[in-house]
């Protein structure tokens, strides 16, 4: 069977989105933070699915580990670290994982996910709260008329949070390390005051930790009002420092403060440098949606 152009242009990407959503719904039900698509991890997944499709002995030879490349040497961690390195980063503590599936003449995200969930080692990777990003690929093995699937996982280092509205990032004003420093948006220049870790703190919530200061995003004064500014502060465990990180749309992120139920928001839909980050009722605005990665949306 010849693979159609539609599968190559749209089908693979849409299957990847569907699988990510299934993974994130399951993780959310367990109180885990969502994972986000990363282009280098996707490249690592694609390298292996193309190799599997071109060399089906990789996964059809009884007793052979299908995660090992056709060179009989390269393993998932090596592929992932190499591709991440090409993008200028390395997984924290080299924390990586990979899950594979194959079968079926038609692209289908349901069958691989169902199989993974029924396999304890694969399910463990999906449920691992230390992973922050994933990559997806599918390739067609023409000789067997079937698809092969791969999802790669990694714990990424601190990354920027880009506003979908402006393309600018969350920034600790002037790179200050002081408590109470305002949080604003600014052009991305790669500084550590623009990079954050989403660290699980239980119950599905995360704290958002600035790389340069080790302090966290905090709704000033534990306010529950619209317009309350976001500042950085020492972590003390308050609900105004805990955010529900929810996957939204295509690889976007909604961040909801636990104490107020309001979300991180760029004041007034502003697009300029220096606009204040505040909390506001969820309106689905582009100024309330974020992407978490090294690349501008």
mmCIF file with all atom_site columns, C-alpha atoms in Angstrom, residues 35 234 291 293:
data_model
loop_
_atom_site.group_PDB
_atom_site.id
_atom_site.type_symbol
_atom_site.label_atom_id
_atom_site.label_alt_id
_atom_site.label_comp_id
_atom_site.label_asym_id
_atom_site.label_entity_id
_atom_site.label_seq_id
_atom_site.pdbx_PDB_ins_code
_atom_site.Cartn_x
_atom_site.Cartn_y
_atom_site.Cartn_z
_atom_site.occupancy
_atom_site.B_iso_or_equiv
_atom_site.pdbx_formal_charge
_atom_site.auth_seq_id
_atom_site.auth_comp_id
_atom_site.auth_asym_id
_atom_site.auth_atom_id
_atom_site.pdbx_PDB_model_num
ATOM 1 C CA . UNK A 1 35  ? 4.131  17.147 28.641 1.00 0.00 ? 35  UNK A CA 1
ATOM 2 C CA . UNK A 1 234 ? 10.883 32.655 48.152 1.00 0.00 ? 234 UNK A CA 1
ATOM 3 C CA . UNK A 1 291 ? 4.115  27.842 25.141 1.00 0.00 ? 291 UNK A CA 1
ATOM 4 C CA . UNK A 1 293 ? 9.944  25.671 25.015 1.00 0.00 ? 293 UNK A CA 1
#
